[in-house]
Coordinates of N, CA and C in Angstrom, one line a residue:
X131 N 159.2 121.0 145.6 CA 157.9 120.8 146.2 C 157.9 121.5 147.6
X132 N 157.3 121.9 148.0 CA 156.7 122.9 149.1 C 156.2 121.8 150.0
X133 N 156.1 122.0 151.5 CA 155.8 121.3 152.1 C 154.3 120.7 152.1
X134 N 153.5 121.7 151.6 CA 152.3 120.8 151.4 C 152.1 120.1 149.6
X135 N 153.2 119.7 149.4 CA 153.0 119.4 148.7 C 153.0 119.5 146.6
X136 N 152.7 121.1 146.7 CA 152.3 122.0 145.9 C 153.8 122.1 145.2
X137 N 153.9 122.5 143.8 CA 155.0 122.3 143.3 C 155.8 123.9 143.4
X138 N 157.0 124.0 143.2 CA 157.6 125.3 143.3 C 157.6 125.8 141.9
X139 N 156.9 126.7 142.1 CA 156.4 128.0 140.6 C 158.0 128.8 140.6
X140 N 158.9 129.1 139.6 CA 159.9 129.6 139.6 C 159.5 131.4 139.2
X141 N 158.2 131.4 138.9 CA 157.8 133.3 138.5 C 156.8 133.4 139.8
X142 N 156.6 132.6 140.8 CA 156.1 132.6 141.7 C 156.0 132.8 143.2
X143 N 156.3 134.0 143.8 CA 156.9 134.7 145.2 C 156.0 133.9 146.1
X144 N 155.0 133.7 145.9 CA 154.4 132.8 147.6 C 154.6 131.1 147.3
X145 N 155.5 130.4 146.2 CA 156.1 129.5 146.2 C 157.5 129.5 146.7
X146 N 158.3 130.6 147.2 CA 159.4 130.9 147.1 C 159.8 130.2 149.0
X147 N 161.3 129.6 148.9 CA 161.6 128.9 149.9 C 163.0 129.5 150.0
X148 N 162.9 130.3 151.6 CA 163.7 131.4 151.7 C 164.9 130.3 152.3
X149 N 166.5 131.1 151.9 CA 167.9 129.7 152.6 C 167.5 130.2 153.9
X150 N 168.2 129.1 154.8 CA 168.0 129.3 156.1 C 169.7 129.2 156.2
X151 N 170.0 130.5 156.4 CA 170.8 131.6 157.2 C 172.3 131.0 158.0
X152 N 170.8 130.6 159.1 CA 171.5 130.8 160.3 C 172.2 129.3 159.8
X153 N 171.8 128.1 159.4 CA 172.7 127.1 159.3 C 173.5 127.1 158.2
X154 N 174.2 128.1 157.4 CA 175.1 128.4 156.6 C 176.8 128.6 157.6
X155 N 177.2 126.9 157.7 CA 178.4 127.4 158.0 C 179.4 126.3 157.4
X156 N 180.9 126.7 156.9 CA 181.3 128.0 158.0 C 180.5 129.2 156.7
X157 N 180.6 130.2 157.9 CA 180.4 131.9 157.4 C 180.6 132.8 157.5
X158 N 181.1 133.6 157.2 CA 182.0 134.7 157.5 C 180.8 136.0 157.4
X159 N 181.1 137.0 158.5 CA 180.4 138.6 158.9 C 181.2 139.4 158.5
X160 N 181.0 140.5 157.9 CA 182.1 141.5 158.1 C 181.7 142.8 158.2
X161 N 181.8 142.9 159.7 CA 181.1 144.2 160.3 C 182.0 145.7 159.8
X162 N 181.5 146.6 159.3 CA 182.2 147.8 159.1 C 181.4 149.4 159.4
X163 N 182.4 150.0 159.5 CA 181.7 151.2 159.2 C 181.2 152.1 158.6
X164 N 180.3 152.2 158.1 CA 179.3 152.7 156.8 C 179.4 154.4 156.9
X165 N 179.6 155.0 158.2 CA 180.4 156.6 158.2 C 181.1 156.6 157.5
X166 N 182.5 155.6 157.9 CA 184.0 155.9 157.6 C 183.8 155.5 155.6
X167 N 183.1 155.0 155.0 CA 183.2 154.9 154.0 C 184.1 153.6 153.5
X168 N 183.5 152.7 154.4 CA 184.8 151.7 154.0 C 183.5 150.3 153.6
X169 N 182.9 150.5 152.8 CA 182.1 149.0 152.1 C 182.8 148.7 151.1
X170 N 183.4 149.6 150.3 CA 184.4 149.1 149.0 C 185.5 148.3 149.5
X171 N 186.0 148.2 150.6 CA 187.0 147.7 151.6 C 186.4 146.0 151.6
X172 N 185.5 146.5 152.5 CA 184.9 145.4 152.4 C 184.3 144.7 151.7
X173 N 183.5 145.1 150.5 CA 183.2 143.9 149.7 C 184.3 143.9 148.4
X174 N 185.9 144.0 149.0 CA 187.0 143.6 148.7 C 187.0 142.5 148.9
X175 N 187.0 142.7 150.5 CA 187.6 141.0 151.2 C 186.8 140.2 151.0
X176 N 185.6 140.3 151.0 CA 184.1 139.8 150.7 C 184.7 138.6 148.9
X177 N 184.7 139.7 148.0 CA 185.2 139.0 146.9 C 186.5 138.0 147.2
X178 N 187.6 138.7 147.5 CA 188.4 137.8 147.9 C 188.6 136.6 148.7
X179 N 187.6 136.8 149.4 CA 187.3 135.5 149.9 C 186.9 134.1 149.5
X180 N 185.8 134.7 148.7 CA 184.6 134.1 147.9 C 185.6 133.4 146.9
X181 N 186.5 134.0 146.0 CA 187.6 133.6 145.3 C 188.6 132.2 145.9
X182 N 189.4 132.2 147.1 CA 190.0 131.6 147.5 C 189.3 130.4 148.2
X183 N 188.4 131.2 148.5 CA 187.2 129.4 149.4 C 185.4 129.8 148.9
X184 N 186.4 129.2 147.6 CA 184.4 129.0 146.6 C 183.7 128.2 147.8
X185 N 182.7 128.2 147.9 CA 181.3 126.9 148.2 C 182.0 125.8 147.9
X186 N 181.6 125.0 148.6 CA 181.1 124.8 150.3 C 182.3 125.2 151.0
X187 N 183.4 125.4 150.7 CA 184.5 125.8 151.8 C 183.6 127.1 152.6
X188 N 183.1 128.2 152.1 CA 182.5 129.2 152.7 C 181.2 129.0 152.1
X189 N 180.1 129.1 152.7 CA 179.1 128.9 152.5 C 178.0 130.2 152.2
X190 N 179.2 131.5 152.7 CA 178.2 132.6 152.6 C 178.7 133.8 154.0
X191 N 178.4 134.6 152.9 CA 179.5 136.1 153.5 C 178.4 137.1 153.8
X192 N 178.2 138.1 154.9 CA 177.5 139.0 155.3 C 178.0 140.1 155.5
X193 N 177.5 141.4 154.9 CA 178.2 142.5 155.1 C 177.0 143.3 156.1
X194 N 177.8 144.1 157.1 CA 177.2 144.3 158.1 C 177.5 145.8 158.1
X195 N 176.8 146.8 157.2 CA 177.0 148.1 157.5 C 176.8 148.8 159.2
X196 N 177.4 149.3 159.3 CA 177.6 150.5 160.7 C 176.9 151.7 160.8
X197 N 176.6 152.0 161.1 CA 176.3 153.9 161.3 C 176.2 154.4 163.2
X198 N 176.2 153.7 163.9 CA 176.0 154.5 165.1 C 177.5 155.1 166.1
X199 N 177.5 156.2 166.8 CA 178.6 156.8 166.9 C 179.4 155.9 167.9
X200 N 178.9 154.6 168.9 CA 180.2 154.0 169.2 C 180.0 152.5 168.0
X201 N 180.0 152.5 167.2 CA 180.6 151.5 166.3 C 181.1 152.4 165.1
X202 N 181.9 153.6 165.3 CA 182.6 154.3 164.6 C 184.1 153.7 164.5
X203 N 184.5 153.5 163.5 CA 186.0 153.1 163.3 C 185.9 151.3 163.3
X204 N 184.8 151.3 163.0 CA 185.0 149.4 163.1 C 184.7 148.5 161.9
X205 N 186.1 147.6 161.8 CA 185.9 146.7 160.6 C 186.4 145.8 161.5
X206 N 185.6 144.3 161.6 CA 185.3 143.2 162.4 C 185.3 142.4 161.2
X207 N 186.0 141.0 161.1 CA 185.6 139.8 160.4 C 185.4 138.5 161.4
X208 N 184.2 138.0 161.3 CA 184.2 137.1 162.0 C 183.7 136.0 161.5
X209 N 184.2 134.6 161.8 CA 183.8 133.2 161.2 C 182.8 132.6 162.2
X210 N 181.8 132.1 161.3 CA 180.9 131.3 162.1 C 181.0 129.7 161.4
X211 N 181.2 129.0 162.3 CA 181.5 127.5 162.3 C 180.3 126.8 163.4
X212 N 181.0 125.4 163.6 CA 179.9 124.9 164.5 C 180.3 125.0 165.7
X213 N 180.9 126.0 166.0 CA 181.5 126.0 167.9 C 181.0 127.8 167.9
X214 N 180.5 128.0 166.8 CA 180.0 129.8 166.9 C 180.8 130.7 166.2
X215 N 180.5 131.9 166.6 CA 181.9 132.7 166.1 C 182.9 132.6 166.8
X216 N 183.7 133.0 165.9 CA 184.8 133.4 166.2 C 185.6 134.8 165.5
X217 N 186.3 135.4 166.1 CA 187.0 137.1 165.9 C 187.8 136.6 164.7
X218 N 187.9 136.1 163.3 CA 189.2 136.3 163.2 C 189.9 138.2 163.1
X219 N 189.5 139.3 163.2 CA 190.2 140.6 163.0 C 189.5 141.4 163.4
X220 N 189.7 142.3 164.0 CA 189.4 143.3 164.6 C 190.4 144.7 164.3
X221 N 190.2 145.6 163.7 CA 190.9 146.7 163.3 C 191.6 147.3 164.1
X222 N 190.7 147.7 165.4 CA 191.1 148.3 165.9 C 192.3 147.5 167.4
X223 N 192.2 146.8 167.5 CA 192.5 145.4 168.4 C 194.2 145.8 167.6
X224 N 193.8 145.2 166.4 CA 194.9 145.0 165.1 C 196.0 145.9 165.3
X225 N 195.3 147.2 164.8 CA 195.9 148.6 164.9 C 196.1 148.6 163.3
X226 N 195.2 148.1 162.6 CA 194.7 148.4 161.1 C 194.4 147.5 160.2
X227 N 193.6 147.6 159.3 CA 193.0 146.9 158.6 C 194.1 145.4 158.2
X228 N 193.2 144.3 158.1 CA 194.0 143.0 157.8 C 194.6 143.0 155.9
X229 N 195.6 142.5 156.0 CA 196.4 141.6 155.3 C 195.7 140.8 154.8
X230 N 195.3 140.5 152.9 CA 194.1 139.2 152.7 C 195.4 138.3 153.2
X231 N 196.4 138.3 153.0 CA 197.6 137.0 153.0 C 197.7 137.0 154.5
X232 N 197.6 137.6 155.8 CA 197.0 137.0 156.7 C 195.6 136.8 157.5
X233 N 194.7 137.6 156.5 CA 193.3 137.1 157.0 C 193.2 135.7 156.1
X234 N 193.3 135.4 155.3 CA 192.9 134.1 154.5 C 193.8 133.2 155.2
X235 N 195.2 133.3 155.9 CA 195.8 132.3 156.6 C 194.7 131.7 158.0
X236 N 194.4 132.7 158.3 CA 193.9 132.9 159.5 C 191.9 131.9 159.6
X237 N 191.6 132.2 158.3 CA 190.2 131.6 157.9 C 190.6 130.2 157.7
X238 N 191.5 129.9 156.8 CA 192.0 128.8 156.6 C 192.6 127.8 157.5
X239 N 193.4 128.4 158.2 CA 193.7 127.6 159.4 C 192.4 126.5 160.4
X240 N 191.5 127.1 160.2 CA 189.7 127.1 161.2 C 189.2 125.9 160.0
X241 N 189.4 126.5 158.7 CA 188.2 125.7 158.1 C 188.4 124.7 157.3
X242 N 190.1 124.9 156.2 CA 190.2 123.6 155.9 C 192.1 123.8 156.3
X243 N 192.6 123.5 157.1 CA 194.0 123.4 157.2 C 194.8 123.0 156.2
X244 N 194.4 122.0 155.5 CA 195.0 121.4 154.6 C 195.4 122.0 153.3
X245 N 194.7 123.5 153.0 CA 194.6 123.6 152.1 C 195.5 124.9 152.0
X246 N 196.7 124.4 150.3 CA 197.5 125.5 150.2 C 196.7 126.5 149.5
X247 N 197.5 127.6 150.1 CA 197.6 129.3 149.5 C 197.9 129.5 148.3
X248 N 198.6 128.5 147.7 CA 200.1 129.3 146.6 C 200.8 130.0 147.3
X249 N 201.2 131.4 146.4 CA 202.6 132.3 146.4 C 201.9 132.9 148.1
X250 N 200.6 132.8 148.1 CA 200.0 134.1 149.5 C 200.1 133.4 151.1
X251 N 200.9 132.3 150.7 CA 200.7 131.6 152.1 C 201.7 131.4 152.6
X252 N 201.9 131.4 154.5 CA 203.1 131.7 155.1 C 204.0 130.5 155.1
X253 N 205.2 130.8 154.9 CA 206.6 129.6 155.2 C 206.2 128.8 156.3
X254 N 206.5 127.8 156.1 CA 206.6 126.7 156.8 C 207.9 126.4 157.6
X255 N 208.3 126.0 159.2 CA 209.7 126.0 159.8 C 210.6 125.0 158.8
X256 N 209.6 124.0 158.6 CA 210.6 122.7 157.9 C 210.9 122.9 156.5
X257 N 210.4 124.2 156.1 CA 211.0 125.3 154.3 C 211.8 126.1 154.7
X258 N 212.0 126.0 155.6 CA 213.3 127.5 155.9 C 214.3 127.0 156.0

């Protein structure tokens, strides 16, 4: 139902009720550079994300093409939660593109702690 009331037409675009975005969290951005040719990169991590933290763990992934000459060389992932973003990776910061077995430590740690890796997740002191 539509707010006035009116039923939602499924072949019907001025029935249509757009998601609201901005309260999709947590959510992950992944800003890149659309020069350097690196979207296949990204909607790598994108997939592999989506994989390891189905919905509702991640609520929704944005890819953020690049083109201007100072956002040359940039692949940025950032989580949005309810305290805002947060950086988890920065490439250049890095000094190269992330690890999914430590970007997905790194997401996880934020969103559900509790939750194992399998074989991709780091040793524990009290396993060693």
């Amino acid at each position: 139902m539509l707010q006035d009331g009116s039923p939602l037409d499924p072949l019907n675009p001025a029935t249509f009720v757009p998601p609201r975005v901005q309260t999709l969290a947590p959510h992950v951005v992944i800003e890149f550079c659309d020069r350097c040719r690196w979207l296949h990169r990204a909607t790598w991590v994108q997939t592999e994300l989506f994989l390891t933290f189905p919905p509702p763990a991640i609520k929704g992934i944005t890819l953020v093409p690049l083109n201007s000459p100072e956002t040359g060389g940039r692949f940025r992932v950032w989580l949005s939660g309810e305290s805002g973003l947060k950086l988890m990776w920065d490439r250049k910061v890095a000094g190269g593109f992330p690890e999914l077995k430590e970007l997905k430590q790194r997401i996880r740690d934020v969103i559900q702690p509790e939750k194992s890796l399998g074989h991709s997740d780091k040793q524990h002191k009290s396993s060693e």
